[in-house]
Amino acid sequence: MSIRIGIMGYGNLGRGVECAIRNSEDAELVAVFTRRDPKMVDILTPNVPVYSVDQAISKKDDIDVLILCGGSATDLPVQTPKFAEYFNVVDSFDTHAKIPEHFANVDAAAKKGGKVGVISVGWDPGMFSLNRLYANAVLPKGQDYTFWGKGVSQGHSDAIRRIDGVKDARQYTIPVESALEAVRSGETPELTTRQKHTRECFVVAEEGADLERIEREIKTMPNYFADYDTTVHFITEEEMKRDHSTLPHGGFVIRSGKTGWDLEHTHIIEYSLKLDSNPEFTSSVILAYARAAYRLNQEGQSGCKTAFDIAPAYLSAQSGEELRAHLL
Amino acid sequence: MSIRIGIMGYGNLGRGVECAIRNSEDAELVAVFTRRDPKMVDILTPNVPVYSVDQAISKKDDIDVLILCGGSATDLPVQTPKFAEYFNVVDSFDTHAKIPEHFANVDAAAKKGGKVGVISVGWDPGMFSLNRLYANAVLPKGQDYTFWGKGVSQGHSDAIRRIDGVKDARQYTIPVESALEAVRSGETPELTTRQKHTRECFVVAEEGADLERIEREIKTMPNYFADYDTTVHFITEEEMKRDHSTLPHGGFVIRSGKTGWDLEHTHIIEYSLKLDSNPEFTSSVILAYARAAYRLNQEGQSGCKTAFDIAPAYLSAQSGEELRAHLL
């Protein structure tokens, strides 16, 4: 019997979940919900209905887990608590500072409905968080480092697009290799923002735009670019399409820790991701946690969970016996 | 209130646990048990008693978790089930093929006594197993690679020491860099044993021993060396002491997986360890799982668990709120 999945929101992430379902053994897509006109939304999977968001709750008995694919800024803070009362849900809420509040809201709703709501899964928060936790628990004396990239930051790309005279833009976040090497060598440097990452921008300008002004506005933009070494390349629309149409990403979580009676031994734990498609990888993590949400609820559990609260075995389609025999 | 820990067996691993307790916030060493004459065993922690193994069960009410630091060949198959009836226990049983049987024995004993027995924690099995599971659950279409080293293999070092004319030996397992690079690049090569690791041996021979014969016996030893490219260096006792007295180890778990409607995107998940001291790192993992065993039992759970069955939050001394605020 497969787990019946509904997808709420059909953008990059929703399409990624759809692909992850196709590549899984035990999940099945049963419905997609959209805020657009359902007739205008073409999905990849044959014979699966597309409904309006407003119809979602009426389908609650046909769906084991509803995966929420909206954005963290305005969609998920409303949608996740709303639907957690009626469905087991999973989201990828990634506004780190607001996670405690989101957790409390989802927890109350999910408990009211007797459902499980898994929040903030993906890779950061998600797999990176797990690795921070495991590494901290194992090496309590030590220091954490997270590096992102090389990859496309959509928030930074959007920020450039809002500059006057910019037609399109793509921003890559790049970890500084020498900083990575220093951390891996067992040094525990205090690294400034500038020492950890550089930012590389590819910009299509409107005809006749003042390129010098655009470059200056990018490089001095507070929060986004001012604290980094930033390079700006002006390219053509064709080059943008040809060379920058995918969404790769990745990064590194490193803990450098000490053990021994006098802390005389150094250990480096490193977790890294190199992803061709940020949304598809995020979706794959989400689907694994959808399996967990379903199983936990089948066992009678309810309330909000994060990756920290879920035993790893719940993520796998294999049984405990199979896991012990093949992966332990 | 701290978790009261007992250590069963005071070798490299037992001493590692003792150091890990010193570096933790919430654990306290209350007793060490040994098969030797307790009067002959000097431990590092002041004012902690050393008892004979036979006295262990009489101390059961003073100990929250008993950590079993014996070997997997003969000690743990007997000790873990025996003591799991009286104590929450943790071991690092690492004979992969016998884990299902060990699990069943410990599960029966722990359930009988209402205790929790955590088996097979350390780094492999342990942290490496966790990373194999998470990566497989997230990327069901893909291939796993585990590389070990560079580090000292004690089993292989012992095998060399059993050769006639050998006084001392140290064997390093070394991953083949080109194989690692191929896997990281997204290729999914089928690698033979020889293509994944090389073996480097440092040997102190007895005076007048036939070095050519020793080298030949090492290189042709079935299972241990015959399937590998092996190099042998003869060194002096002084060089052994000076250059090879520590027990570093490490390794890499890599999953190369595909996502997308037609599996068109590649993702590389890599977890690696670089350890100055294999026993101290293993002990640090064990102590984190001792914390988990204690908490699970406080919640009323019993039976055998592996790293797969334990939610990550149980390993950390921090509360759920703290973890969500700082590590998610």
Short mmCIF file of C-alpha atoms in Angstrom, two decimals, chain B:
data_model
loop_
_atom_site.label_atom_id
_atom_site.label_comp_id
_atom_site.label_asym_id
_atom_site.label_seq_id
_atom_site.Cartn_x
_atom_site.Cartn_y
_atom_site.Cartn_z
CA MET B 1 21.44 16.23 38.01
CA SER B 2 23.99 14.31 36.04
CA ILE B 3 23.75 10.87 34.47
CA ARG B 4 25.67 8.30 36.50
CA ILE B 5 27.90 6.24 34.20
CA GLY B 6 29.68 2.95 34.84
CA ILE B 7 32.48 1.74 32.56
CA MET B 8 32.91 -1.99 31.99
CA GLY B 9 36.45 -2.71 30.74
CA TYR B 10 39.30 -0.23 31.03
CA GLY B 11 41.32 -0.33 27.82
CA ASN B 12 41.65 2.33 25.10
CA LEU B 13 37.88 2.57 24.74
CA GLY B 14 37.15 2.67 28.48
CA ARG B 15 39.71 5.42 28.93
CA GLY B 16 38.13 7.25 26.00
CA VAL B 17 34.73 7.11 27.71
CA GLU B 18 36.32 8.43 30.89
CA CYS B 19 37.71 11.43 28.95
CA ALA B 20 34.37 12.00 27.19
CA ILE B 21 32.62 12.12 30.57
CA ARG B 22 35.10 14.75 31.77
CA ASN B 23 34.26 16.86 28.70
CA SER B 24 30.48 16.53 29.03
CA GLU B 25 28.13 18.73 31.02
CA ASP B 26 25.69 16.18 32.30
CA ALA B 27 27.50 12.89 32.88
CA GLU B 28 29.45 11.68 35.88
CA LEU B 29 31.68 8.60 36.24
CA VAL B 30 30.66 6.55 39.26
CA ALA B 31 32.44 3.21 38.79
CA VAL B 32 34.88 1.28 36.59
CA PHE B 33 34.68 -2.52 36.38
CA THR B 34 37.64 -4.66 35.31
CA ARG B 35 38.54 -8.31 34.86
CA ARG B 36 42.01 -7.50 36.18
CA ASP B 37 42.79 -7.10 39.86
CA PRO B 38 41.03 -3.78 40.64
CA LYS B 39 43.95 -2.74 42.84
CA MET B 40 46.21 -2.87 39.79
CA VAL B 41 44.05 -0.58 37.64
CA ASP B 42 44.85 3.13 37.87
CA ILE B 43 42.22 5.36 36.33
CA LEU B 44 42.48 9.05 35.50
CA THR B 45 39.48 10.35 37.47
CA PRO B 46 40.15 10.97 41.16
CA ASN B 47 37.95 9.37 43.82
CA VAL B 48 36.10 6.94 41.56
CA PRO B 49 36.18 3.28 42.67
CA VAL B 50 37.43 0.41 40.50
CA TYR B 51 35.61 -2.87 41.08
CA SER B 52 35.84 -6.41 39.82
CA VAL B 53 33.46 -7.36 37.01
CA ASP B 54 31.75 -9.75 39.43
CA GLN B 55 30.59 -6.85 41.59
CA ALA B 56 28.83 -5.04 38.75
CA ILE B 57 25.28 -6.32 39.24
CA SER B 58 25.37 -5.44 42.94
CA LYS B 59 25.90 -1.79 41.93
CA LYS B 60 22.94 -1.63 39.59
CA ASP B 61 20.99 0.92 41.63
CA ASP B 62 23.90 3.37 41.63
CA ILE B 63 24.40 3.43 37.87
CA ASP B 64 22.11 4.97 35.23
CA VAL B 65 23.98 3.61 32.19
CA LEU B 66 26.67 0.94 32.00
CA ILE B 67 28.99 1.39 29.01
CA LEU B 68 30.46 -1.87 27.74
CA CYS B 69 33.99 -1.34 26.42
CA GLY B 70 34.95 -4.92 25.54
CA GLY B 71 35.68 -6.44 22.16
CA SER B 72 33.15 -7.60 19.59
CA ALA B 73 34.67 -11.04 19.06
CA THR B 74 34.10 -12.61 22.47
CA ASP B 75 33.22 -9.98 25.13
CA LEU B 76 30.17 -8.13 23.88
CA PRO B 77 28.12 -11.10 22.56
CA VAL B 78 28.08 -12.33 26.17
CA GLN B 79 28.29 -9.11 28.21
CA THR B 80 25.70 -6.93 26.49
CA PRO B 81 22.77 -9.36 26.83
CA LYS B 82 23.92 -10.28 30.35
CA PHE B 83 24.05 -6.72 31.67
CA ALA B 84 21.11 -5.36 29.63
CA GLU B 85 18.81 -7.14 32.06
CA TYR B 86 20.10 -5.03 34.96
CA PHE B 87 21.33 -1.78 33.42
CA ASN B 88 20.69 0.56 30.56
CA VAL B 89 23.69 -0.36 28.42
CA VAL B 90 25.55 0.92 25.37
CA ASP B 91 28.05 -1.03 23.30
CA SER B 92 30.05 -0.59 20.09
CA PHE B 93 29.51 -4.10 18.71
CA ASP B 94 30.97 -3.92 15.21
CA THR B 95 30.77 -7.39 13.66
CA HIS B 96 28.34 -6.24 10.95
CA ALA B 97 27.24 -9.75 9.94
CA LYS B 98 26.24 -10.69 13.48
CA ILE B 99 24.30 -7.55 14.36
CA PRO B 100 20.83 -9.11 13.77
CA GLU B 101 21.60 -11.93 16.22
CA HIS B 102 23.13 -9.56 18.78
CA PHE B 103 20.10 -7.26 18.45
CA ALA B 104 17.72 -10.12 19.21
CA ASN B 105 19.68 -11.26 22.28
CA VAL B 106 19.98 -7.77 23.73
CA ASP B 107 16.35 -6.97 22.95
CA ALA B 108 15.09 -10.00 24.89
CA ALA B 109 17.29 -9.27 27.90
CA ALA B 110 16.55 -5.54 28.00
CA LYS B 111 12.81 -6.08 27.71
CA LYS B 112 12.95 -8.63 30.52
CA GLY B 113 14.65 -6.10 32.77
CA GLY B 114 12.73 -3.04 31.58
CA LYS B 115 15.97 -1.44 30.39
CA VAL B 116 17.27 0.12 27.17
CA GLY B 117 20.21 -1.45 25.35
CA VAL B 118 21.83 0.59 22.60
CA ILE B 119 24.13 -1.47 20.39
CA SER B 120 26.65 -0.85 17.63
CA VAL B 121 27.36 2.82 18.16
CA GLY B 122 30.65 4.45 17.29
CA TRP B 123 31.53 5.63 13.82
CA ASP B 124 31.17 2.50 11.70
CA PRO B 125 28.75 1.13 12.68
CA GLY B 126 27.31 4.36 14.09
CA MET B 127 27.74 7.76 12.48
CA PHE B 128 28.56 6.18 9.10
CA SER B 129 25.45 3.99 9.32
CA LEU B 130 23.28 7.03 10.07
CA ASN B 131 24.67 8.81 7.07
CA ARG B 132 24.07 5.80 4.82
CA LEU B 133 20.46 5.65 6.04
CA TYR B 134 19.68 9.36 5.68
CA ALA B 135 21.30 9.52 2.23
CA ASN B 136 19.44 6.41 1.03
CA ALA B 137 16.11 7.69 2.31
CA VAL B 138 16.58 11.05 0.61
CA LEU B 139 18.03 9.73 -2.66
CA PRO B 140 16.47 6.30 -3.27
CA LYS B 141 17.99 6.17 -6.76
CA GLY B 142 21.72 6.08 -6.27
CA GLN B 143 24.81 4.30 -5.14
CA ASP B 144 26.68 4.12 -1.81
CA TYR B 145 30.40 4.28 -1.28
CA THR B 146 32.25 3.88 2.01
CA PHE B 147 35.99 4.53 2.18
CA TRP B 148 38.04 4.07 5.34
CA GLY B 149 41.21 5.88 6.35
CA LYS B 150 43.72 7.14 6.38
CA GLY B 151 44.02 5.31 9.67
CA VAL B 152 45.35 2.48 11.75
CA SER B 153 43.50 -0.81 11.44
CA GLN B 154 44.08 -2.70 14.66
CA GLY B 155 42.88 -6.02 13.21
CA HIS B 156 45.36 -5.80 10.35
CA SER B 157 48.17 -4.68 12.65
CA ASP B 158 47.48 -7.71 14.86
CA ALA B 159 47.49 -10.03 11.84
CA ILE B 160 51.00 -8.87 10.94
CA ARG B 161 52.18 -9.28 14.53
CA ARG B 162 51.24 -12.96 14.39
CA ILE B 163 53.80 -13.58 11.60
CA ASP B 164 56.97 -15.34 12.69
CA GLY B 165 59.86 -12.91 13.15
CA VAL B 166 57.65 -9.81 13.64
CA LYS B 167 58.13 -7.88 16.87
CA ASP B 168 55.67 -5.06 16.26
CA ALA B 169 53.57 -3.73 13.40
CA ARG B 170 51.25 -0.93 12.45
CA GLN B 171 48.97 -1.04 9.39
CA TYR B 172 47.41 2.01 7.76
CA THR B 173 44.37 1.71 5.51
CA ILE B 174 44.45 4.44 2.86
CA PRO B 175 41.61 5.34 0.49
CA VAL B 176 42.62 5.67 -3.16
CA GLU B 177 42.34 9.36 -3.98
CA SER B 178 41.44 8.83 -7.65
CA ALA B 179 38.54 6.55 -6.70
CA LEU B 180 37.27 9.16 -4.22
CA GLU B 181 37.51 11.84 -6.90
CA ALA B 182 35.64 9.71 -9.45
CA VAL B 183 32.79 9.15 -7.00
CA ARG B 184 32.66 12.84 -6.03
CA SER B 185 32.48 13.84 -9.68
CA GLY B 186 29.15 12.04 -10.02
CA GLU B 187 30.43 8.98 -11.85
CA THR B 188 29.14 5.79 -10.26
CA PRO B 189 32.06 3.42 -10.86
CA GLU B 190 32.00 -0.23 -9.82
CA LEU B 191 35.12 -0.36 -7.68
CA THR B 192 37.02 -3.51 -6.77
CA THR B 193 38.57 -3.93 -3.35
CA ARG B 194 41.98 -3.06 -4.83
CA GLN B 195 40.66 0.11 -6.46
CA LYS B 196 39.25 1.52 -3.22
CA HIS B 197 42.01 1.16 -0.65
CA THR B 198 45.74 0.55 -0.34
CA ARG B 199 47.48 -0.84 2.74
CA GLU B 200 50.73 0.48 4.17
CA CYS B 201 52.55 -1.54 6.81
CA PHE B 202 55.30 -0.53 9.21
CA VAL B 203 57.05 -3.51 10.70
CA VAL B 204 59.69 -3.99 13.38
CA ALA B 205 61.38 -7.34 12.69
CA GLU B 206 63.29 -9.49 15.14
CA GLU B 207 67.03 -9.44 14.73
CA GLY B 208 68.14 -11.72 11.94
CA ALA B 209 64.61 -12.37 10.66
CA ASP B 210 64.11 -13.05 6.94
CA LEU B 211 62.62 -9.73 5.82
CA GLU B 212 61.79 -10.96 2.33
CA ARG B 213 59.74 -13.82 3.74
CA ILE B 214 57.90 -11.53 6.17
CA GLU B 215 57.04 -9.10 3.38
CA ARG B 216 55.83 -11.99 1.18
CA GLU B 217 53.73 -13.45 4.00
CA ILE B 218 52.08 -10.08 4.61
CA LYS B 219 51.34 -9.34 0.96
CA THR B 220 49.84 -12.76 0.25
CA MET B 221 47.79 -13.09 3.45
CA PRO B 222 44.24 -14.00 2.36
CA ASN B 223 41.36 -11.62 3.32
CA TYR B 224 43.70 -9.18 5.04
CA PHE B 225 46.16 -8.21 2.29
CA ALA B 226 46.04 -10.44 -0.81
CA ASP B 227 43.34 -8.35 -2.53
CA TYR B 228 45.10 -5.03 -1.96
CA ASP B 229 48.14 -3.15 -3.16
CA THR B 230 50.26 -3.39 -0.04
CA THR B 231 53.55 -1.72 0.80
CA VAL B 232 55.78 -2.86 3.64
CA HIS B 233 58.38 -0.72 5.41
CA PHE B 234 60.78 -2.20 7.94
CA ILE B 235 61.58 0.28 10.69
CA THR B 236 63.29 0.32 14.08
CA GLU B 237 61.55 0.10 17.44
CA GLU B 238 62.47 3.73 18.08
CA GLU B 239 60.86 4.82 14.81
CA MET B 240 57.72 2.84 15.66
CA LYS B 241 57.47 4.56 19.02
CA ARG B 242 58.23 8.01 17.63
CA ASP B 243 56.11 7.99 14.47
CA HIS B 244 53.32 5.44 14.97
CA SER B 245 52.17 5.57 18.57
CA THR B 246 48.78 7.23 17.99
CA LEU B 247 45.57 5.73 16.61
CA PRO B 248 44.25 8.11 13.97
CA HIS B 249 41.46 7.04 11.66
CA GLY B 250 38.63 8.36 9.55
CA GLY B 251 36.82 7.81 6.33
CA PHE B 252 34.15 8.85 3.89
CA VAL B 253 30.52 7.89 3.26
CA ILE B 254 29.36 9.11 -0.11
CA ARG B 255 26.03 8.69 -1.84
CA SER B 256 25.76 9.62 -5.49
CA GLY B 257 22.09 9.89 -6.40
CA LYS B 258 19.73 11.05 -9.11
CA THR B 259 16.51 13.07 -9.08
CA GLY B 260 14.23 14.57 -11.69
CA TRP B 261 11.44 13.27 -13.89
CA ASP B 262 14.01 11.38 -16.00
CA LEU B 263 16.70 11.20 -13.30
CA GLU B 264 18.50 14.04 -15.08
CA HIS B 265 20.05 15.66 -11.99
CA THR B 266 22.95 14.34 -9.91
CA HIS B 267 23.53 14.97 -6.22
CA ILE B 268 26.51 14.07 -4.07
CA ILE B 269 26.10 13.67 -0.31
CA GLU B 270 29.41 13.23 1.49
CA TYR B 271 30.13 12.66 5.17
CA SER B 272 33.69 12.43 6.34
CA LEU B 273 35.65 12.03 9.54
CA LYS B 274 39.27 12.89 10.24
CA LEU B 275 40.09 11.60 13.69
CA ASP B 276 43.25 12.02 15.76
CA SER B 277 42.11 9.26 18.09
CA ASN B 278 39.83 6.49 16.93
CA PRO B 279 39.03 5.19 20.47
CA GLU B 280 38.32 8.66 21.86
CA PHE B 281 35.96 9.58 19.03
CA THR B 282 34.18 6.22 19.30
CA SER B 283 33.83 6.81 23.05
CA SER B 284 32.38 10.26 22.44
CA VAL B 285 29.67 8.79 20.22
CA ILE B 286 28.99 6.11 22.82
CA LEU B 287 28.56 8.69 25.58
CA ALA B 288 26.03 10.65 23.48
CA TYR B 289 24.02 7.44 23.08
CA ALA B 290 24.34 6.74 26.81
CA ARG B 291 22.48 10.02 27.36
CA ALA B 292 19.83 8.83 24.89
CA ALA B 293 19.53 5.40 26.55
CA TYR B 294 18.98 7.03 29.93
CA ARG B 295 16.32 9.42 28.63
CA LEU B 296 14.47 6.79 26.63
CA ASN B 297 14.35 4.57 29.69
CA GLN B 298 13.15 7.49 31.85
CA GLU B 299 10.27 7.80 29.38
CA GLY B 300 9.38 4.17 30.00
CA GLN B 301 10.94 2.58 26.93
CA SER B 302 12.79 -0.71 26.97
CA GLY B 303 14.46 -3.12 24.55
CA CYS B 304 17.29 -2.95 22.05
CA LYS B 305 17.88 0.14 19.91
CA THR B 306 20.41 1.10 17.28
CA ALA B 307 21.30 4.59 16.08
CA PHE B 308 18.48 4.16 13.52
CA ASP B 309 15.82 3.95 16.24
CA ILE B 310 16.76 7.02 18.27
CA ALA B 311 15.62 10.56 17.43
CA PRO B 312 18.64 12.89 17.22
CA ALA B 313 17.40 15.23 19.97
CA TYR B 314 17.92 12.50 22.60
CA LEU B 315 21.69 12.70 22.03
CA SER B 316 22.02 16.32 23.01
CA ALA B 317 22.22 17.82 26.48
CA GLN B 318 20.20 20.78 25.15
CA SER B 319 16.40 21.01 25.35
CA GLY B 320 14.14 20.89 22.30
CA GLU B 321 13.63 24.66 22.53
CA GLU B 322 17.36 25.34 22.65
CA LEU B 323 18.05 22.99 19.75
CA ARG B 324 15.35 24.58 17.58
CA ALA B 325 16.62 28.07 18.38
CA HIS B 326 20.34 27.40 17.88
CA LEU B 327 21.00 24.38 15.68
CA LEU B 328 17.99 24.03 13.35
#
